[in-house]
Amino acid sequence: MDLNDNIESPLNLQVSFNKLLEQYETLTKSGDEFIVANANRILKSVDSYPELRTGFSDMSVLKKREKEINLILHDTFNPLLTQNEIKTASVPLHNLNFNSSERFKNIIKNAGEDFELEIKNMPNDDMYIIACTIILNFCYGYVINFKRPFYYQIPDKDGVMRYYKILYNADFCEIISTENAVKLAQEDYDELLDNFNNIDLWKEKFPPNSYVFKGFVISNIFDVTEDQSISNIKSSLIGEDRRKDKSFVEKFHEIFRSLFGLKDIKVGFSIYNKAENTFELVYGAGMNSFLLNGNESASCSESLCGKSYERLIEENKYFAISDIDKKIEKLKQYPKVQAPQVKALYEQGVKSVIFAPIANEDGLLGIIEIVSDKPKVLNSVNANKLIDVMPYIVSAVERSKNEEENLIEAIIQKECTSIHPSVRWRFQKEAKNFIHAEFSGEQAVFKKIAFDDVYPLYGQIDIKGSSEARNEATKQDLTLQLHAVKSIFTSASRIEALPIYDQYIYQINDYLDGINNHFQVDSEQQISEFFKQEIAPVFKHLYTLDALKQEINTYFENIDDKVNVLYSHRKDYDETVALINKEMASLLDKKQVEAQAMYPHYFERFKTDGVEHNMYIGEAITKEDSFNPIYLFNLRLWQLQVMCEMENSFYQMQSKFPISLDVASMILVFNQPLSISFRMDEKQFDVDGTYNARYEIVKKRVDKAYIKGSKERVTQKGKISIVYSQKQDEIEYLRYIKFLQSKHYLDTDIEIVELQDLQSVTGLKAIRVSVLYHKSEEDKSFYTYDDLMKEIKA
């Protein structure tokens, strides 16, 4: 077998001892007779084997000339140090080791029969280029510092991974160019410096096997397990949050096993919440806390004994228990002594533990918990191994804490005071100006955020007759509750003939009459107060009567605990509205992702009795010189199409709602661009200027507008109403409607109507057209609203 089999390299590798033998030739001229004799003896031993000087690549020669090679390397591999030094003789960029110290052999033996020695951190893909850089150094004197720390990763006899750093001695090497070698000039070197990843260029300058490597390298190897463990801890903790990675914790266990040289240890974490004086579980895949023993959080005083509390929380010092079982036996002698951490660890099979405080100048941040199922292997002595790693853990926890605070703030911003991504750049710019002003000692003022010349789009899908539906649900609930109360008083008057009971019955009848004939806005509040202030105290008295207990119990079973009234029909109504809002908003949000991809624009939506949305599009928002009216027209068409899809989605889900409600959709078209600014107090955008305010007035009132000369509202179930004021808007939207008719979104019954004048607003018109529906996503039939209702109820 040849050394160069299956290897593509500019170097043809040959083992040679020529350079070392030349050193011995020099020693023959020494004044020390012993040194001269030894050198002559070694030189004589190779006289009959010229291949040991000229070089060979046939690996069988290593076996044939093993005796001579051992003699040549005798002084290099001193037998007095062979049990201490970790050393090999090998060739570069190859896993071959042909001579080793006894300690290295023992390390390999302990690793097991299946272990294959491999240099870690040796980039196979770059092996060819590494060889080229060696040639540049040896043959041309160009020093390219491409050295990286190479190391072996070898398990010990207990299976604990240990790390060994490799340092090469290349004193006994030479590189010789062949006739195939390309003579390199300065410009070639300069070109290579800028083209590390261009493997074809490197092969052009250094053809395969164009140079011969003769010699061998001595690898001096050092156990750097502790240093590498510290480095691995640092690497594991730096960068992205790894807590989502299920393998992260297990890798962390392995690192600490290497650091302590112990196979069966595990690592847990608990975060210290100073405000509540509690330990909390670190969220993340595979995260565990032995201190919390399965709980999400626990009081510090209930998790630690007095001594450990003082040591960890107050002094921020390590706390170790080397023998948990022994500690448990000792505690049995003193039943009054509380050591909750010992009991918790004992229950989990822990035999020894180190608690290390993660603390900075501000105090405790958390606890790192190192445990073993063997007694005495963890103790206060080897706890000192943590001294060098704790700064990295502290930094990581500090960073994680800051990231979590930022994430919490981001969630609050998103869920409570959201700033739409399309305009975030403007807020960021102003925030940077604010920070710069503060650092410069100037008066920092967060300036007004405004966008000029943007086009508004507004739409809503509104629940028809929502007020009437809620009133009806309220009347039904109040009627049921009043009848239940009346029944109890009727029963009470039979038991105790007290006129006050008759007076309550009279009051209830009066309320029932009011509900049926003239229910008003404040009727609900009046009757609710009646139940709370008058009925509840009387029922406490009536409950002392055994004959009424069952009836009163039944009454209170039907009363909602949260609102303290009968809440059945109103609950159905509220749940229906909530479901409608949730589903419609979800669909709109999903569609918005597509719309933003077409062209960025500002978007906001509101849940009321239905879902409203505002959009603004224009150059000022996009920050780029890219806006064109085509994007406005596209967004208007998208809006109309999505409103049709929301209508369809609503009626496909209607059967799932607790009560049956209808919706009506409307789009408001405003032809002129306007200005909007962010109101800091209200945390939302609003229009600027007197003229622009007209748009807001129309938005708030138009859905309640009537068609001129009638009592018919402009918005109708089963139809989309498009309100506008300019003829060009009418032409534009009729074009969109025609397109959507071809797609079977809309029916052919287009009507154009005039609206009655609103306050300060005249000349509004509307296009109304019926939506075509499908009973389901799979249904390919088209239905008008009336047809759909018949199909649904059939």
CSV table of C-alpha atoms in Angstrom, one decimal, residues 9-369:
chain,number,residue,atom,x,y,z
A,9,SER,CA,-2.2,16.6,-3.4
A,10,PRO,CA,0.6,18.8,-4.9
A,11,LEU,CA,2.9,16.8,-2.6
A,12,ASN,CA,4.1,13.3,-3.3
A,13,LEU,CA,4.7,12.0,0.2
A,14,GLN,CA,7.9,10.0,1.0
A,15,VAL,CA,9.2,8.9,4.4
A,16,SER,CA,12.8,9.8,4.7
A,17,PHE,CA,15.3,10.1,7.5
A,18,ASN,CA,17.9,11.9,5.5
A,19,LYS,CA,17.6,15.2,7.4
A,20,LEU,CA,17.9,13.5,10.8
A,21,LEU,CA,20.8,11.4,9.6
A,22,GLU,CA,22.6,14.6,8.4
A,23,GLN,CA,22.3,15.7,12.0
A,24,TYR,CA,24.1,12.5,13.1
A,25,GLU,CA,26.8,13.1,10.5
A,26,THR,CA,27.5,16.5,12.1
A,27,LEU,CA,27.7,14.8,15.5
A,28,THR,CA,30.5,12.5,14.3
A,29,LYS,CA,32.7,15.6,14.4
A,30,SER,CA,31.9,16.2,18.1
A,31,GLY,CA,34.6,16.2,20.7
A,32,ASP,CA,32.5,13.8,22.9
A,33,GLU,CA,33.5,10.2,22.2
A,34,PHE,CA,30.2,8.8,23.4
A,35,ILE,CA,28.2,11.0,21.1
A,36,VAL,CA,30.5,10.2,18.2
A,37,ALA,CA,30.3,6.5,18.8
A,38,ASN,CA,26.5,6.6,19.0
A,39,ALA,CA,26.2,8.7,15.8
A,40,ASN,CA,28.5,6.3,13.9
A,41,ARG,CA,26.5,3.3,15.2
A,42,ILE,CA,23.2,4.8,13.9
A,43,LEU,CA,24.7,5.8,10.5
A,44,LYS,CA,26.3,2.4,10.0
A,45,SER,CA,22.9,0.7,10.7
A,46,VAL,CA,21.4,2.4,7.6
A,47,ASP,CA,24.3,2.0,5.2
A,48,SER,CA,22.7,-1.2,3.7
A,49,TYR,CA,19.3,0.5,3.4
A,50,PRO,CA,19.6,3.5,1.1
A,51,GLU,CA,15.8,3.9,0.9
A,52,LEU,CA,15.8,5.2,4.5
A,53,ARG,CA,17.8,8.2,3.1
A,54,THR,CA,16.4,8.5,-0.4
A,55,GLY,CA,12.8,8.1,0.8
A,56,PHE,CA,10.0,5.6,0.2
A,57,SER,CA,6.2,5.7,0.0
A,58,ASP,CA,5.6,1.9,0.2
A,59,MET,CA,4.2,1.5,3.7
A,60,SER,CA,5.4,-2.1,3.9
A,61,VAL,CA,9.0,-0.7,4.3
A,62,LEU,CA,8.0,0.7,7.7
A,63,LYS,CA,7.5,-2.9,8.9
A,64,LYS,CA,10.5,-4.4,7.1
A,65,ARG,CA,12.9,-1.7,8.5
A,66,GLU,CA,11.2,-1.3,11.9
A,67,LYS,CA,14.4,-2.2,13.8
A,68,GLU,CA,16.5,0.3,11.9
A,69,ILE,CA,13.9,3.0,12.2
A,70,ASN,CA,13.6,2.5,15.9
A,71,LEU,CA,17.3,2.9,16.2
A,72,ILE,CA,17.4,6.0,14.1
A,73,LEU,CA,14.6,7.5,16.3
A,74,HIS,CA,16.0,6.2,19.6
A,75,ASP,CA,17.3,9.5,20.8
A,76,THR,CA,14.3,11.4,19.5
A,77,PHE,CA,11.9,9.1,21.4
A,78,ASN,CA,13.9,8.9,24.7
A,79,PRO,CA,12.9,5.6,26.5
A,80,LEU,CA,13.3,7.4,29.8
A,81,LEU,CA,10.4,9.7,28.9
A,82,THR,CA,8.3,7.4,26.9
A,83,GLN,CA,5.8,6.8,29.7
A,84,ASN,CA,5.4,10.6,30.2
A,85,GLU,CA,5.7,12.2,26.8
A,86,ILE,CA,2.9,11.9,24.2
A,87,LYS,CA,4.7,11.9,20.9
A,88,THR,CA,4.5,10.3,17.4
A,89,ALA,CA,6.5,10.3,14.2
A,90,SER,CA,4.4,10.8,11.1
A,91,VAL,CA,4.0,12.5,7.7
A,92,PRO,CA,2.0,15.7,7.3
A,93,LEU,CA,-1.6,15.8,6.2
A,94,HIS,CA,-1.9,12.1,6.8
A,95,ASN,CA,-3.2,9.9,9.7
A,96,LEU,CA,-0.2,7.6,9.6
A,97,ASN,CA,1.9,7.3,12.8
A,98,PHE,CA,4.8,5.0,12.4
A,99,ASN,CA,6.5,5.5,15.8
A,100,SER,CA,4.9,6.4,19.1
A,101,SER,CA,5.8,6.9,22.8
A,102,GLU,CA,4.4,4.3,25.2
A,103,ARG,CA,2.0,6.9,26.7
A,104,PHE,CA,0.5,7.6,23.3
A,105,LYS,CA,0.0,3.9,22.7
A,106,ASN,CA,-1.7,3.5,26.1
A,107,ILE,CA,-4.0,6.4,25.3
A,108,ILE,CA,-5.1,4.7,22.0
A,109,LYS,CA,-5.5,1.3,23.7
A,110,ASN,CA,-7.8,2.8,26.4
A,111,ALA,CA,-9.9,4.4,23.7
A,112,GLY,CA,-11.1,1.0,22.7
A,113,GLU,CA,-10.8,-1.4,19.7
A,114,ASP,CA,-13.3,0.5,17.5
A,115,PHE,CA,-11.6,3.9,17.9
A,116,GLU,CA,-10.1,5.4,14.8
A,117,LEU,CA,-7.6,8.1,15.3
A,118,GLU,CA,-8.4,11.3,13.3
A,119,ILE,CA,-7.1,14.8,13.5
A,120,LYS,CA,-9.9,17.2,14.4
A,121,ASN,CA,-10.2,20.6,13.0
A,122,MET,CA,-8.3,19.5,9.8
A,123,PRO,CA,-10.4,20.8,7.0
A,124,ASN,CA,-10.5,18.0,4.4
A,125,ASP,CA,-11.8,20.3,1.7
A,126,ASP,CA,-8.9,22.7,2.2
A,127,MET,CA,-6.2,20.0,2.4
A,128,TYR,CA,-4.9,20.6,-1.1
A,129,ILE,CA,-4.6,24.4,-0.4
A,130,ILE,CA,-2.9,23.7,2.9
A,131,ALA,CA,-0.3,21.7,1.1
A,132,CYS,CA,0.2,24.5,-1.3
A,133,THR,CA,0.9,27.0,1.5
A,134,ILE,CA,3.5,24.6,2.9
A,135,ILE,CA,5.3,24.7,-0.5
A,136,LEU,CA,5.1,28.5,-0.7
A,137,ASN,CA,6.8,28.6,2.7
A,138,PHE,CA,9.5,25.9,2.1
A,139,CYS,CA,10.4,26.7,-1.5
A,140,TYR,CA,9.6,30.3,-2.1
A,141,GLY,CA,9.9,31.9,1.4
A,142,TYR,CA,6.3,33.3,1.3
A,143,VAL,CA,5.0,33.0,4.9
A,144,ILE,CA,1.3,32.6,4.9
A,145,ASN,CA,0.0,32.1,8.4
A,146,PHE,CA,-2.6,29.4,7.8
A,147,LYS,CA,-1.8,27.5,10.9
A,148,ARG,CA,-4.8,26.4,13.0
A,149,PRO,CA,-4.7,24.4,16.2
A,150,PHE,CA,-5.0,20.8,15.3
A,151,TYR,CA,-6.0,18.3,18.0
A,152,TYR,CA,-7.1,14.7,18.7
A,153,GLN,CA,-10.3,13.9,20.5
A,154,ILE,CA,-9.8,10.6,22.3
A,155,PRO,CA,-12.1,9.0,25.0
A,156,ASP,CA,-10.3,7.6,28.1
A,157,LYS,CA,-11.0,4.2,29.6
A,158,ASP,CA,-14.1,5.6,31.4
A,159,GLY,CA,-15.5,7.0,28.2
A,160,VAL,CA,-14.8,10.6,29.1
A,161,MET,CA,-13.7,12.6,26.1
A,162,ARG,CA,-10.2,14.1,26.4
A,163,TYR,CA,-8.6,16.7,24.1
A,164,TYR,CA,-4.9,16.6,22.9
A,165,LYS,CA,-3.3,19.5,21.1
A,166,ILE,CA,-0.8,18.6,18.3
A,167,LEU,CA,2.4,20.7,17.8
A,168,TYR,CA,4.5,19.7,14.8
A,169,ASN,CA,8.3,19.7,14.5
A,170,ALA,CA,9.2,19.9,10.8
A,171,ASP,CA,13.0,20.1,11.3
A,172,PHE,CA,13.5,16.9,9.4
A,173,CYS,CA,11.6,17.7,6.2
A,174,GLU,CA,12.5,18.9,2.8
A,175,ILE,CA,10.3,19.7,-0.3
A,176,ILE,CA,11.8,19.3,-3.7
A,177,SER,CA,10.2,20.6,-7.0
A,178,THR,CA,9.8,18.2,-9.9
A,179,GLU,CA,9.8,18.9,-13.6
A,180,ASN,CA,6.0,19.3,-13.4
A,181,ALA,CA,6.3,22.2,-10.9
A,182,VAL,CA,5.2,25.7,-12.1
A,183,LYS,CA,7.7,28.4,-11.5
A,184,LEU,CA,5.9,31.1,-9.4
A,185,ALA,CA,6.4,34.8,-9.6
A,186,GLN,CA,5.4,37.6,-7.2
A,187,GLU,CA,2.2,38.3,-9.3
A,188,ASP,CA,1.2,34.6,-8.9
A,189,TYR,CA,1.5,34.9,-5.1
A,190,ASP,CA,-0.5,38.1,-5.1
A,191,GLU,CA,-3.2,36.5,-7.2
A,192,LEU,CA,-3.4,33.5,-4.8
A,193,LEU,CA,-3.8,35.8,-1.8
A,194,ASP,CA,-7.1,37.0,-3.1
A,195,ASN,CA,-8.4,33.6,-4.3
A,196,PHE,CA,-8.3,31.2,-1.4
A,197,ASN,CA,-11.5,29.4,-2.5
A,198,ASN,CA,-10.6,29.1,-6.1
A,199,ILE,CA,-9.3,25.5,-6.1
A,200,ASP,CA,-8.8,25.4,-9.8
A,201,LEU,CA,-6.4,28.4,-9.6
A,202,TRP,CA,-4.4,26.6,-6.9
A,203,LYS,CA,-4.2,23.4,-8.9
A,204,GLU,CA,-3.0,25.5,-11.9
A,205,LYS,CA,-0.2,27.0,-9.9
A,206,PHE,CA,0.5,23.7,-8.0
A,207,PRO,CA,-0.3,20.7,-10.3
A,208,PRO,CA,-0.9,17.4,-8.5
A,209,ASN,CA,2.4,15.6,-7.5
A,210,SER,CA,4.5,18.5,-8.8
A,211,TYR,CA,6.6,18.5,-5.6
A,212,VAL,CA,8.1,15.7,-3.5
A,213,PHE,CA,7.9,15.8,0.3
A,214,LYS,CA,10.8,13.9,1.9
A,215,GLY,CA,11.2,13.4,5.6
A,216,PHE,CA,8.9,13.0,8.6
A,217,VAL,CA,7.4,15.2,11.3
A,218,ILE,CA,7.4,14.7,15.0
A,219,SER,CA,4.1,15.4,16.7
A,220,ASN,CA,4.4,16.6,20.3
A,221,ILE,CA,1.0,16.1,21.8
A,222,PHE,CA,-0.3,17.7,25.0
A,223,ASP,CA,-3.4,17.0,27.1
A,224,VAL,CA,-5.4,20.2,26.9
A,225,THR,CA,-8.7,18.8,28.1
A,226,GLU,CA,-9.4,21.4,30.7
A,227,ASP,CA,-8.4,24.3,28.4
A,228,GLN,CA,-10.4,22.8,25.6
A,229,SER,CA,-13.4,22.3,27.9
A,230,ILE,CA,-13.3,25.9,28.8
A,231,SER,CA,-13.1,26.9,25.2
A,232,ASN,CA,-16.0,24.6,24.3
A,233,ILE,CA,-18.1,26.1,27.1
A,234,LYS,CA,-17.3,29.6,25.7
A,235,SER,CA,-18.1,28.5,22.2
A,236,SER,CA,-21.4,26.8,23.3
A,237,LEU,CA,-22.5,29.9,25.1
A,238,ILE,CA,-21.6,32.4,22.4
A,239,GLY,CA,-23.8,33.2,19.4
A,240,GLU,CA,-27.4,32.3,18.8
A,241,ASP,CA,-29.7,31.1,21.6
A,242,ARG,CA,-29.1,27.3,21.6
A,243,ARG,CA,-31.9,26.6,24.0
A,244,LYS,CA,-34.2,25.5,21.2
A,245,ASP,CA,-31.7,22.8,20.2
A,246,LYS,CA,-32.5,19.6,22.1
A,247,SER,CA,-28.9,18.4,21.7
A,248,PHE,CA,-27.4,21.5,23.3
A,249,VAL,CA,-27.9,20.3,26.9
A,250,GLU,CA,-26.4,16.9,26.2
A,251,LYS,CA,-23.4,18.5,24.6
A,252,PHE,CA,-23.1,20.8,27.7
A,253,HIS,CA,-23.1,17.7,29.9
A,254,GLU,CA,-20.2,16.2,27.8
A,255,ILE,CA,-18.2,19.4,28.1
A,256,PHE,CA,-18.4,19.3,31.9
A,257,ARG,CA,-17.7,15.6,32.0
A,258,SER,CA,-14.4,16.4,30.2
A,259,LEU,CA,-13.7,19.3,32.5
A,260,PHE,CA,-14.1,17.2,35.6
A,261,GLY,CA,-12.9,14.0,34.1
A,262,LEU,CA,-16.1,12.3,35.2
A,263,LYS,CA,-18.4,10.3,33.0
A,264,ASP,CA,-21.6,10.3,35.0
A,265,ILE,CA,-22.3,13.9,35.7
A,266,LYS,CA,-25.1,16.1,34.6
A,267,VAL,CA,-25.7,19.8,34.6
A,268,GLY,CA,-28.8,21.8,35.6
A,269,PHE,CA,-29.7,25.4,35.7
A,270,SER,CA,-32.0,27.6,37.7
A,271,ILE,CA,-32.6,31.3,37.3
A,272,TYR,CA,-32.8,33.6,40.3
A,273,ASN,CA,-35.7,36.0,40.4
A,274,LYS,CA,-34.6,38.7,42.8
A,275,ALA,CA,-37.9,40.5,42.8
A,276,GLU,CA,-39.8,37.5,44.1
A,277,ASN,CA,-36.8,35.7,45.7
A,278,THR,CA,-37.5,32.5,43.7
A,279,PHE,CA,-35.6,30.1,41.6
A,280,GLU,CA,-37.1,29.5,38.2
A,281,LEU,CA,-36.6,26.9,35.5
A,282,VAL,CA,-34.7,28.0,32.4
A,283,TYR,CA,-37.1,27.6,29.5
A,284,GLY,CA,-35.7,25.5,26.6
A,285,ALA,CA,-35.5,22.0,25.1
A,286,GLY,CA,-34.0,19.6,27.5
A,287,MET,CA,-33.4,22.2,30.3
A,288,ASN,CA,-33.6,20.8,33.8
A,289,SER,CA,-33.1,22.0,37.4
A,290,PHE,CA,-32.2,19.4,40.1
A,291,LEU,CA,-32.8,22.1,42.7
A,292,LEU,CA,-36.4,22.6,41.5
A,293,ASN,CA,-37.0,18.9,41.2
A,294,GLY,CA,-39.6,19.1,38.4
A,295,ASN,CA,-41.2,22.4,39.5
A,296,GLU,CA,-41.4,25.5,37.3
A,297,SER,CA,-40.4,27.7,40.2
A,298,ALA,CA,-39.9,27.6,44.0
A,299,SER,CA,-39.2,30.0,46.8
A,300,CYS,CA,-35.5,30.3,47.6
A,301,SER,CA,-36.1,29.9,51.3
A,302,GLU,CA,-38.1,26.8,50.7
A,303,SER,CA,-35.4,25.3,48.3
A,304,LEU,CA,-32.3,25.8,50.4
A,305,CYS,CA,-31.3,25.4,54.0
A,306,GLY,CA,-30.0,28.4,55.9
A,307,LYS,CA,-26.4,27.6,55.4
A,308,SER,CA,-26.7,27.0,51.6
A,309,TYR,CA,-29.0,30.1,51.3
A,310,GLU,CA,-26.3,32.3,52.9
A,311,ARG,CA,-23.5,30.7,50.9
A,312,LEU,CA,-25.2,30.9,47.5
A,313,ILE,CA,-27.5,33.9,47.6
A,314,GLU,CA,-25.8,36.3,50.1
A,315,GLU,CA,-22.1,35.4,49.6
A,316,ASN,CA,-22.3,34.1,46.0
A,317,LYS,CA,-19.9,31.3,46.8
A,318,TYR,CA,-19.8,27.6,45.8
A,319,PHE,CA,-21.7,25.1,47.9
A,320,ALA,CA,-20.9,21.4,47.6
A,321,ILE,CA,-22.2,18.2,49.2
A,322,SER,CA,-19.9,15.3,48.6
A,323,ASP,CA,-22.1,12.5,50.0
A,324,ILE,CA,-25.9,13.0,49.8
A,325,ASP,CA,-26.7,9.6,51.5
A,326,LYS,CA,-24.5,10.4,54.4
A,327,LYS,CA,-26.2,13.8,54.7
A,328,ILE,CA,-29.6,12.2,54.7
A,329,GLU,CA,-28.6,9.9,57.5
A,330,LYS,CA,-27.3,12.8,59.5
A,331,LEU,CA,-30.6,14.7,59.0
A,332,LYS,CA,-32.6,11.8,60.4
A,333,GLN,CA,-30.8,12.4,63.8
A,334,TYR,CA,-32.0,16.0,63.8
A,335,PRO,CA,-35.7,16.0,62.5
A,336,LYS,CA,-36.1,19.7,63.1
A,337,VAL,CA,-33.3,20.6,60.7
A,338,GLN,CA,-34.7,21.5,57.3
A,339,ALA,CA,-32.5,20.9,54.3
A,340,PRO,CA,-34.9,20.9,51.3
A,341,GLN,CA,-32.1,20.8,48.7
A,342,VAL,CA,-30.7,17.6,50.2
A,343,LYS,CA,-34.1,15.9,50.1
A,344,ALA,CA,-34.8,17.0,46.6
A,345,LEU,CA,-31.4,15.7,45.3
A,346,TYR,CA,-31.9,12.4,47.2
A,347,GLU,CA,-35.3,11.9,45.6
A,348,GLN,CA,-33.6,12.2,42.2
A,349,GLY,CA,-30.8,9.7,42.9
A,350,VAL,CA,-28.1,12.3,43.2
A,351,LYS,CA,-25.1,11.2,45.3
A,352,SER,CA,-22.8,14.3,45.2
A,353,VAL,CA,-23.4,17.9,44.0
A,354,ILE,CA,-21.8,21.3,43.4
A,355,PHE,CA,-24.0,24.4,43.4
A,356,ALA,CA,-22.1,27.2,41.7
A,357,PRO,CA,-23.6,30.8,41.8
A,358,ILE,CA,-23.8,32.6,38.6
A,359,ALA,CA,-23.3,36.2,39.8
A,360,ASN,CA,-22.0,39.6,38.8
A,361,GLU,CA,-21.4,42.8,40.6
A,362,ASP,CA,-25.2,43.3,40.9
A,363,GLY,CA,-25.7,40.0,42.7
A,364,LEU,CA,-26.9,36.5,41.9
A,365,LEU,CA,-28.3,35.7,38.5
A,366,GLY,CA,-28.8,32.0,38.8
A,367,ILE,CA,-27.4,28.7,39.9
A,368,ILE,CA,-25.5,26.1,37.9
A,369,GLU,CA,-26.0,22.6,39.3
